[in-house]
Amino acid sequence: MSTLLDLVREDLRDFAGYASARRTGLQGSVWLNANESAWCNAADAAGNAHRYPEPQPAALLGALAGLYGVRPEQVLAGRGSDEAIDLLVRAFCRPGRDAVVVTPPVFGMYAVSARLQGALLREVPLREGPEGFVADLGAVGDAALAGGAKLVFLCSPANPTGQSAPRAALLALAERLRGRCLLVVDEAYADYAPASSLARDLDAHPNLAVLRTLSKAHALAAARIGCVLAAPELVALLRNCQAPYPLPGPCVQLALAALEPGALAQTRIRVQAVVAERERLRAELATLPAVRRVYPSDGNFLLLRFRDAGTAFRDLLAAGVVVRDLRGWPGLGDALRISIGSPADNAALLSALQAGKVAA
Ligand SMILES: *Cc1c(COP(=O)(O)O)cnc(C)c1O
């Protein structure tokens, strides 16, 4: 057995999961094995919703593999990358015994999934310096090895802080943790970043997994399609831990259409426009007296510190502009996170901040 699967919960290593009707591999033309309706719902104009969907449609795995530069057997698609996070924690961590390392302030789902599983949480805070927030990867490695952690979650580009970790440093950490711990790099915002993805490094680093999603740059948040890219044996194991029919058929159709060349070309143009708008907005926000600091960002959002974040938040709400209040987050008591909107959205944001009480 490989050292990678040795890290998985021992009681799940030979777990076959639920044998759904779609996993039998049987062939036929009269389908009477899944208690489906033989008729379509009157509202189902396309007439393809009365059968259970494929758990992992080959066309979708192929399209995602092509997009991310991996092989289809390295892709597990699920209900957003949130599901991938949850599956990883459940597959690797025994309640009350195994730990997960996270780097706050960071995307909250790693800690939520750990909590739900009863996994221990080890926190290695980001360090703030002149360049912005950076993960101390040496300390992360120390915490993982000392605490016997099974999983390290790193977000790059990081939400909500915006910076990316250098690829070489992440790979060095994976190397250090090899055989001991899985390094999960959440690349939800990689589409907006200049740095290359770690997806192409999976073959050289079996204890590396990469999370990607169609929710952000591909504008399909409602379709709930995300994936974990990992070693084929880990993908196969996670598949057995996943719900029987995790991908709704209409969502798969939408994702496949979004991954056609025409739609992909549009997505790339949009992403470039968002990056340009982000840099324009960053420069403008930095000139406002109410703003103490705007961090550089590789994502489709900006993290800002305000002289009075509460007043800024209320000024924005009064103008109908809803941003993310981070005042309850560790080290971010004066911070708001602002998604990059359309040029009109961003103009509304700027004028609310310029006109509000916070400006006075
Ligand atoms: C938005 C976000 C996700 C969630 O993506 P879904 O695919 O919609 O579940 C994952 N990670 C980070 C860091 C995010 O910001």
GROMACS .gro file of C-alpha atoms and ligand atoms in nm:
model
  375
    1MET     CA    1   0.000   0.000   0.000
    2SER     CA    2   0.126   0.348  -0.081
    3THR     CA    3   0.228   0.583   0.196
    4LEU     CA    4  -0.043   0.826   0.083
    5LEU     CA    5  -0.331   0.591   0.166
    6ASP     CA    6  -0.156   0.503   0.492
    7LEU     CA    7  -0.252   0.854   0.603
    8VAL     CA    8  -0.622   0.792   0.545
    9ARG     CA    9  -0.836   0.669   0.836
   10GLU     CA   10  -0.757   0.301   0.867
   11ASP     CA   11  -1.125   0.206   0.896
   12LEU     CA   12  -1.196   0.366   0.555
   13ARG     CA   13  -0.908   0.226   0.350
   14ASP     CA   14  -1.111  -0.063   0.209
   15PHE     CA   15  -1.450   0.111   0.238
   16ALA     CA   16  -1.649   0.062  -0.082
   17GLY     CA   17  -1.914   0.327  -0.011
   18TYR     CA   18  -2.274   0.309  -0.124
   19ALA     CA   19  -2.334   0.085  -0.427
   20SER     CA   20  -2.573   0.314  -0.614
   21ALA     CA   21  -2.770   0.205  -0.916
   22ARG     CA   22  -2.541   0.412  -1.141
   23ARG     CA   23  -2.226   0.241  -1.014
   24THR     CA   24  -2.314  -0.116  -1.110
   25GLY     CA   25  -2.174  -0.076  -1.462
   26LEU     CA   26  -2.464  -0.284  -1.598
   27GLN     CA   27  -2.575  -0.230  -1.957
   28GLY     CA   28  -2.931  -0.247  -2.088
   29SER     CA   29  -3.213  -0.063  -2.256
   30VAL     CA   30  -3.495  -0.114  -2.004
   31TRP     CA   31  -3.402   0.052  -1.677
   32LEU     CA   32  -3.590  -0.092  -1.382
   33ASN     CA   33  -3.315  -0.092  -1.117
   34ALA     CA   34  -3.336   0.245  -0.941
   35ASN     CA   35  -3.706   0.302  -0.866
   36GLU     CA   36  -3.701   0.604  -1.095
   37SER     CA   37  -4.011   0.727  -1.276
   38ALA     CA   38  -4.043   0.601  -1.632
   39TRP     CA   39  -4.201   0.938  -1.722
   40CYS     CA   40  -4.068   1.289  -1.727
   41ASN     CA   41  -4.208   1.556  -1.503
   42ALA     CA   42  -4.441   1.791  -1.691
   43ALA     CA   43  -4.204   2.077  -1.604
   44ASP     CA   44  -3.897   1.895  -1.737
   45ALA     CA   45  -3.893   2.031  -2.090
   46ALA     CA   46  -3.554   1.879  -2.175
   47GLY     CA   47  -3.682   1.543  -2.052
   48ASN     CA   48  -3.360   1.427  -1.888
   49ALA     CA   49  -3.425   1.467  -1.517
   50HIS     CA   50  -3.618   1.150  -1.440
   51ARG     CA   51  -3.309   0.929  -1.414
   52TYR     CA   52  -3.044   0.958  -1.147
   53PRO     CA   53  -2.732   1.134  -1.282
   54GLU     CA   54  -2.389   0.980  -1.331
   55PRO     CA   55  -2.194   1.020  -1.005
   56GLN     CA   56  -1.882   1.142  -1.189
   57PRO     CA   57  -1.966   1.212  -1.556
   58ALA     CA   58  -1.670   1.128  -1.779
   59ALA     CA   59  -1.730   1.436  -1.994
   60LEU     CA   60  -1.709   1.667  -1.692
   61LEU     CA   61  -1.399   1.499  -1.550
   62GLY     CA   62  -1.239   1.523  -1.894
   63ALA     CA   63  -1.324   1.892  -1.929
   64LEU     CA   64  -1.197   1.976  -1.580
   65ALA     CA   65  -0.881   1.772  -1.635
   66GLY     CA   66  -0.820   1.960  -1.960
   67LEU     CA   67  -0.880   2.294  -1.791
   68TYR     CA   68  -0.640   2.224  -1.505
   69GLY     CA   69  -0.376   2.025  -1.693
   70VAL     CA   70  -0.421   1.692  -1.512
   71ARG     CA   71  -0.554   1.346  -1.600
   72PRO     CA   72  -0.925   1.264  -1.544
   73GLU     CA   73  -0.836   1.004  -1.278
   74GLN     CA   74  -0.682   1.288  -1.076
   75VAL     CA   75  -1.016   1.475  -1.057
   76LEU     CA   76  -1.295   1.432  -0.803
   77ALA     CA   77  -1.584   1.666  -0.883
   78GLY     CA   78  -1.830   1.762  -0.613
   79ARG     CA   79  -2.074   2.017  -0.480
   80GLY     CA   80  -1.829   2.301  -0.476
   81SER     CA   81  -1.483   2.279  -0.331
   82ASP     CA   82  -1.659   2.303   0.006
   83GLU     CA   83  -1.760   1.939  -0.037
   84ALA     CA   84  -1.401   1.845  -0.120
   85ILE     CA   85  -1.280   2.010   0.202
   86ASP     CA   86  -1.537   1.817   0.402
   87LEU     CA   87  -1.454   1.485   0.232
   88LEU     CA   88  -1.083   1.530   0.294
   89VAL     CA   89  -1.134   1.601   0.663
   90ARG     CA   90  -1.368   1.307   0.704
   91ALA     CA   91  -1.141   1.067   0.516
   92PHE     CA   92  -0.820   1.161   0.699
   93CYS     CA   93  -0.917   1.260   1.052
   94ARG     CA   94  -1.033   1.040   1.338
   95PRO     CA   95  -1.255   1.242   1.575
   96GLY     CA   96  -1.070   1.363   1.881
   97ARG     CA   97  -0.735   1.232   1.758
   98ASP     CA   98  -0.615   1.368   1.424
   99ALA     CA   99  -0.543   1.733   1.357
  100VAL     CA  100  -0.583   1.984   1.076
  101VAL     CA  101  -0.348   2.283   1.040
  102VAL     CA  102  -0.492   2.616   0.923
  103THR     CA  103  -0.348   2.968   0.889
  104PRO     CA  104  -0.593   3.231   1.024
  105PRO     CA  105  -0.724   3.473   0.921
  106VAL     CA  106  -0.837   3.239   0.643
  107PHE     CA  107  -1.145   3.096   0.470
  108GLY     CA  108  -1.359   2.949   0.744
  109MET     CA  109  -1.467   2.616   0.595
  110TYR     CA  110  -1.150   2.430   0.690
  111ALA     CA  111  -1.220   2.492   1.059
  112VAL     CA  112  -1.594   2.428   1.015
  113SER     CA  113  -1.532   2.088   0.854
  114ALA     CA  114  -1.274   2.004   1.121
  115ARG     CA  115  -1.521   2.097   1.394
  116LEU     CA  116  -1.799   1.889   1.240
  117GLN     CA  117  -1.569   1.589   1.222
  118GLY     CA  118  -1.436   1.644   1.573
  119ALA     CA  119  -1.083   1.685   1.433
  120LEU     CA  120  -0.832   1.891   1.630
  121LEU     CA  121  -0.744   2.232   1.491
  122ARG     CA  122  -0.389   2.370   1.497
  123GLU     CA  123  -0.364   2.738   1.406
  124VAL     CA  124  -0.051   2.899   1.265
  125PRO     CA  125  -0.146   3.266   1.215
  126LEU     CA  126  -0.045   3.449   0.899
  127ARG     CA  127   0.231   3.705   0.948
  128GLU     CA  128   0.173   4.061   0.848
  129GLY     CA  129   0.458   4.256   0.694
  130PRO     CA  130   0.524   4.528   0.439
  131GLU     CA  131   0.419   4.295   0.156
  132GLY     CA  132   0.092   4.207   0.330
  133PHE     CA  133  -0.005   3.875   0.487
  134VAL     CA  134   0.216   3.570   0.437
  135ALA     CA  135   0.194   3.218   0.570
  136ASP     CA  136   0.497   3.113   0.773
  137LEU     CA  137   0.547   2.783   0.594
  138GLY     CA  138   0.830   2.677   0.823
  139ALA     CA  139   0.603   2.716   1.125
  140VAL     CA  140   0.320   2.542   0.939
  141GLY     CA  141   0.549   2.244   0.873
  142ASP     CA  142   0.664   2.241   1.236
  143ALA     CA  143   0.304   2.249   1.363
  144ALA     CA  144   0.199   1.971   1.127
  145LEU     CA  145   0.488   1.742   1.219
  146ALA     CA  146   0.486   1.814   1.592
  147GLY     CA  147   0.108   1.780   1.620
  148GLY     CA  148   0.084   1.469   1.404
  149ALA     CA  149  -0.155   1.654   1.173
  150LYS     CA  150  -0.308   1.463   0.883
  151LEU     CA  151  -0.401   1.769   0.676
  152VAL     CA  152  -0.262   2.117   0.616
  153PHE     CA  153  -0.495   2.363   0.444
  154LEU     CA  154  -0.328   2.657   0.270
  155CYS     CA  155  -0.522   2.906   0.065
  156SER     CA  156  -0.331   3.058  -0.228
  157PRO     CA  157  -0.429   3.319  -0.334
  158ALA     CA  158  -0.559   3.353   0.020
  159ASN     CA  159  -0.911   3.452   0.116
  160PRO     CA  160  -0.960   3.709   0.272
  161THR     CA  161  -0.603   3.844   0.271
  162GLY     CA  162  -0.537   3.822  -0.104
  163GLN     CA  163  -0.176   3.713  -0.139
  164SER     CA  164  -0.036   3.399  -0.301
  165ALA     CA  165   0.231   3.177  -0.151
  166PRO     CA  166   0.528   3.110  -0.381
  167ARG     CA  167   0.500   2.779  -0.567
  168ALA     CA  168   0.855   2.668  -0.480
  169ALA     CA  169   0.792   2.722  -0.108
  170LEU     CA  170   0.467   2.526  -0.120
  171LEU     CA  171   0.639   2.238  -0.299
  172ALA     CA  172   0.921   2.242  -0.043
  173LEU     CA  173   0.659   2.215   0.233
  174ALA     CA  174   0.491   1.924   0.051
  175GLU     CA  175   0.831   1.755   0.032
  176ARG     CA  176   0.890   1.811   0.402
  177LEU     CA  177   0.549   1.660   0.488
  178ARG     CA  178   0.578   1.368   0.247
  179GLY     CA  179   0.460   1.043   0.403
  180ARG     CA  180   0.334   1.228   0.711
  181CYS     CA  181   0.061   1.469   0.606
  182LEU     CA  182  -0.145   1.577   0.304
  183LEU     CA  183  -0.089   1.938   0.191
  184VAL     CA  184  -0.412   2.081   0.049
  185VAL     CA  185  -0.369   2.401  -0.151
  186ASP     CA  186  -0.699   2.581  -0.208
  187GLU     CA  187  -0.672   2.762  -0.541
  188ALA     CA  188  -1.027   2.899  -0.552
  189TYR     CA  189  -0.886   3.231  -0.684
  190ALA     CA  190  -0.595   3.101  -0.893
  191ASP     CA  191  -0.773   3.204  -1.214
  192TYR     CA  192  -0.709   3.569  -1.119
  193ALA     CA  193  -0.345   3.521  -1.017
  194PRO     CA  194  -0.032   3.552  -1.228
  195ALA     CA  195   0.139   3.254  -1.059
  196SER     CA  196   0.092   2.906  -1.201
  197SER     CA  197  -0.123   2.642  -1.035
  198LEU     CA  198   0.024   2.352  -0.840
  199ALA     CA  199  -0.201   2.113  -1.034
  200ARG     CA  200   0.086   2.014  -1.262
  201ASP     CA  201   0.302   1.922  -0.963
  202LEU     CA  202   0.070   1.646  -0.840
  203ASP     CA  203   0.260   1.361  -1.006
  204ALA     CA  204   0.585   1.461  -0.839
  205HIS     CA  205   0.419   1.519  -0.500
  206PRO     CA  206   0.175   1.242  -0.402
  207ASN     CA  207   0.090   1.411  -0.069
  208LEU     CA  208  -0.034   1.724  -0.248
  209ALA     CA  209  -0.397   1.801  -0.331
  210VAL     CA  210  -0.530   2.110  -0.508
  211LEU     CA  211  -0.882   2.254  -0.477
  212ARG     CA  212  -1.040   2.437  -0.770
  213THR     CA  213  -1.391   2.570  -0.824
  214LEU     CA  214  -1.616   2.702  -1.099
  215SER     CA  215  -1.783   2.932  -0.843
  216LYS     CA  216  -1.562   3.238  -0.878
  217ALA     CA  217  -1.389   3.312  -1.210
  218HIS     CA  218  -1.626   3.086  -1.405
  219ALA     CA  219  -1.929   3.265  -1.260
  220LEU     CA  220  -2.115   2.944  -1.168
  221ALA     CA  221  -2.154   2.976  -0.792
  222ALA     CA  222  -2.513   2.851  -0.807
  223ALA     CA  223  -2.418   2.535  -0.999
  224ARG     CA  224  -2.204   2.417  -0.704
  225ILE     CA  225  -1.925   2.254  -0.905
  226GLY     CA  226  -1.579   2.233  -0.758
  227CYS     CA  227  -1.312   1.970  -0.745
  228VAL     CA  228  -1.015   1.826  -0.569
  229LEU     CA  229  -0.719   1.733  -0.787
  230ALA     CA  230  -0.505   1.461  -0.627
  231ALA     CA  231  -0.334   1.127  -0.672
  232PRO     CA  232  -0.565   0.875  -0.845
  233GLU     CA  233  -0.571   0.640  -0.545
  234LEU     CA  234  -0.686   0.923  -0.319
  235VAL     CA  235  -0.949   1.034  -0.573
  236ALA     CA  236  -1.082   0.676  -0.584
  237LEU     CA  237  -1.100   0.660  -0.207
  238LEU     CA  238  -1.277   0.997  -0.175
  239ARG     CA  239  -1.529   0.887  -0.438
  240ASN     CA  240  -1.630   0.603  -0.207
  241CYS     CA  241  -1.686   0.852   0.076
  242GLN     CA  242  -1.897   1.087  -0.136
  243ALA     CA  243  -2.279   1.100  -0.153
  244PRO     CA  244  -2.428   0.859  -0.413
  245TYR     CA  245  -2.529   1.124  -0.670
  246PRO     CA  246  -2.332   1.435  -0.579
  247LEU     CA  247  -2.369   1.624  -0.908
  248PRO     CA  248  -2.717   1.735  -1.018
  249GLY     CA  249  -2.766   1.679  -1.392
  250PRO     CA  250  -2.864   2.039  -1.480
  251CYS     CA  251  -2.553   2.166  -1.299
  252VAL     CA  252  -2.331   1.930  -1.494
  253GLN     CA  253  -2.488   2.048  -1.822
  254LEU     CA  254  -2.422   2.408  -1.724
  255ALA     CA  255  -2.061   2.331  -1.628
  256LEU     CA  256  -1.998   2.146  -1.955
  257ALA     CA  257  -2.134   2.439  -2.152
  258ALA     CA  258  -1.916   2.679  -1.950
  259LEU     CA  259  -1.609   2.473  -2.034
  260GLU     CA  260  -1.668   2.487  -2.412
  261PRO     CA  261  -1.404   2.696  -2.591
  262GLY     CA  262  -1.636   2.991  -2.663
  263ALA     CA  263  -1.750   3.029  -2.303
  264LEU     CA  264  -1.396   2.975  -2.174
  265ALA     CA  265  -1.267   3.253  -2.396
  266GLN     CA  266  -1.533   3.486  -2.254
  267THR     CA  267  -1.438   3.381  -1.902
  268ARG     CA  268  -1.073   3.467  -1.968
  269ILE     CA  269  -1.169   3.810  -2.098
  270ARG     CA  270  -1.387   3.869  -1.787
  271VAL     CA  271  -1.105   3.761  -1.558
  272GLN     CA  272  -0.868   4.011  -1.722
  273ALA     CA  273  -1.129   4.283  -1.685
  274VAL     CA  274  -1.174   4.198  -1.315
  275VAL     CA  275  -0.798   4.212  -1.259
  276ALA     CA  276  -0.777   4.552  -1.432
  277GLU     CA  277  -1.074   4.680  -1.231
  278ARG     CA  278  -0.920   4.545  -0.909
  279GLU     CA  279  -0.599   4.739  -0.967
  280ARG     CA  280  -0.787   5.056  -1.059
  281LEU     CA  281  -1.007   5.026  -0.750
  282ARG     CA  282  -0.711   4.948  -0.528
  283ALA     CA  283  -0.536   5.267  -0.637
  284GLU     CA  284  -0.851   5.477  -0.589
  285LEU     CA  285  -0.936   5.332  -0.249
  286ALA     CA  286  -0.583   5.396  -0.127
  287THR     CA  287  -0.636   5.770  -0.181
  288LEU     CA  288  -0.943   5.788   0.048
  289PRO     CA  289  -0.873   5.941   0.389
  290ALA     CA  290  -1.102   5.683   0.553
  291VAL     CA  291  -0.882   5.398   0.430
  292ARG     CA  292  -0.577   5.304   0.632
  293ARG     CA  293  -0.446   5.027   0.412
  294VAL     CA  294  -0.540   4.839   0.096
  295TYR     CA  295  -0.363   4.507   0.060
  296PRO     CA  296  -0.236   4.377  -0.271
  297SER     CA  297  -0.460   4.099  -0.402
  298ASP     CA  298  -0.431   3.811  -0.647
  299GLY     CA  299  -0.805   3.740  -0.616
  300ASN     CA  300  -1.131   3.909  -0.720
  301PHE     CA  301  -1.153   4.103  -0.395
  302LEU     CA  302  -0.963   4.354  -0.185
  303LEU     CA  303  -0.891   4.354   0.187
  304LEU     CA  304  -0.895   4.702   0.342
  305ARG     CA  305  -0.827   4.846   0.684
  306PHE     CA  306  -1.029   5.157   0.774
  307ARG     CA  307  -0.982   5.430   1.032
  308ASP     CA  308  -1.339   5.348   1.136
  309ALA     CA  309  -1.453   5.024   0.973
  310GLY     CA  310  -1.792   5.026   1.149
  311THR     CA  311  -1.883   5.365   1.005
  312ALA     CA  312  -1.756   5.266   0.661
  313PHE     CA  313  -1.964   4.947   0.675
  314ARG     CA  314  -2.276   5.144   0.774
  315ASP     CA  315  -2.214   5.414   0.509
  316LEU     CA  316  -2.193   5.143   0.247
  317LEU     CA  317  -2.506   4.964   0.370
  318ALA     CA  318  -2.697   5.293   0.375
  319ALA     CA  319  -2.608   5.328   0.007
  320GLY     CA  320  -2.719   4.969  -0.056
  321VAL     CA  321  -2.363   4.840  -0.095
  322VAL     CA  322  -2.306   4.514   0.093
  323VAL     CA  323  -1.946   4.415   0.168
  324ARG     CA  324  -1.797   4.154   0.399
  325ASP     CA  325  -1.751   4.270   0.757
  326LEU     CA  326  -1.434   4.109   0.894
  327ARG     CA  327  -1.424   4.296   1.224
  328GLY     CA  328  -1.483   3.975   1.416
  329TRP     CA  329  -1.186   3.798   1.253
  330PRO     CA  330  -0.851   3.755   1.427
  331GLY     CA  331  -0.623   4.052   1.354
  332LEU     CA  332  -0.881   4.216   1.126
  333GLY     CA  333  -1.078   4.427   1.376
  334ASP     CA  334  -1.074   4.728   1.140
  335ALA     CA  335  -1.110   4.542   0.810
  336LEU     CA  336  -1.366   4.489   0.538
  337ARG     CA  337  -1.340   4.266   0.233
  338ILE     CA  338  -1.477   4.403  -0.090
  339SER     CA  339  -1.549   4.186  -0.393
  340ILE     CA  340  -1.467   4.338  -0.731
  341GLY     CA  341  -1.800   4.408  -0.896
  342SER     CA  342  -1.901   4.550  -1.231
  343PRO     CA  343  -1.765   4.899  -1.307
  344ALA     CA  344  -2.106   5.036  -1.199
  345ASP     CA  345  -2.093   4.841  -0.870
  346ASN     CA  346  -1.744   4.968  -0.803
  347ALA     CA  347  -1.846   5.326  -0.879
  348ALA     CA  348  -2.131   5.291  -0.627
  349LEU     CA  349  -1.883   5.164  -0.370
  350LEU     CA  350  -1.643   5.454  -0.423
  351SER     CA  351  -1.908   5.722  -0.417
  352ALA     CA  352  -2.063   5.581  -0.097
  353LEU     CA  353  -1.724   5.591   0.075
  354GLN     CA  354  -1.648   5.939  -0.058
  355ALA     CA  355  -1.986   6.077   0.050
  356GLY     CA  356  -2.041   5.891   0.376
  357LYS     CA  357  -1.985   5.990   0.740
  358VAL     CA  358  -1.654   5.807   0.729
  359ALA     CA  359  -1.531   6.069   0.481
  360ALA     CA  360  -1.634   6.356   0.707
  361LIG     C1  361  -1.531   3.066  -0.236
  361LIG     C2  362  -1.427   2.976  -0.181
  361LIG     C3  363  -1.439   2.836  -0.190
  361LIG     C4  364  -1.572   2.773  -0.211
  361LIG     O1  365  -1.595   2.734  -0.333
  361LIG     P1  366  -1.720   2.646  -0.373
  361LIG     O2  367  -1.662   2.569  -0.484
  361LIG     O3  368  -1.824   2.743  -0.414
  361LIG     O4  369  -1.761   2.558  -0.260
  361LIG     C5  370  -1.334   2.756  -0.150
  361LIG     N1  371  -1.222   2.812  -0.099
  361LIG     C6  372  -1.209   2.944  -0.087
  361LIG     C7  373  -1.085   2.998  -0.032
  361LIG     C8  374  -1.311   3.029  -0.126
  361LIG     O5  375  -1.298   3.160  -0.107
   0.00000   0.00000   0.00000
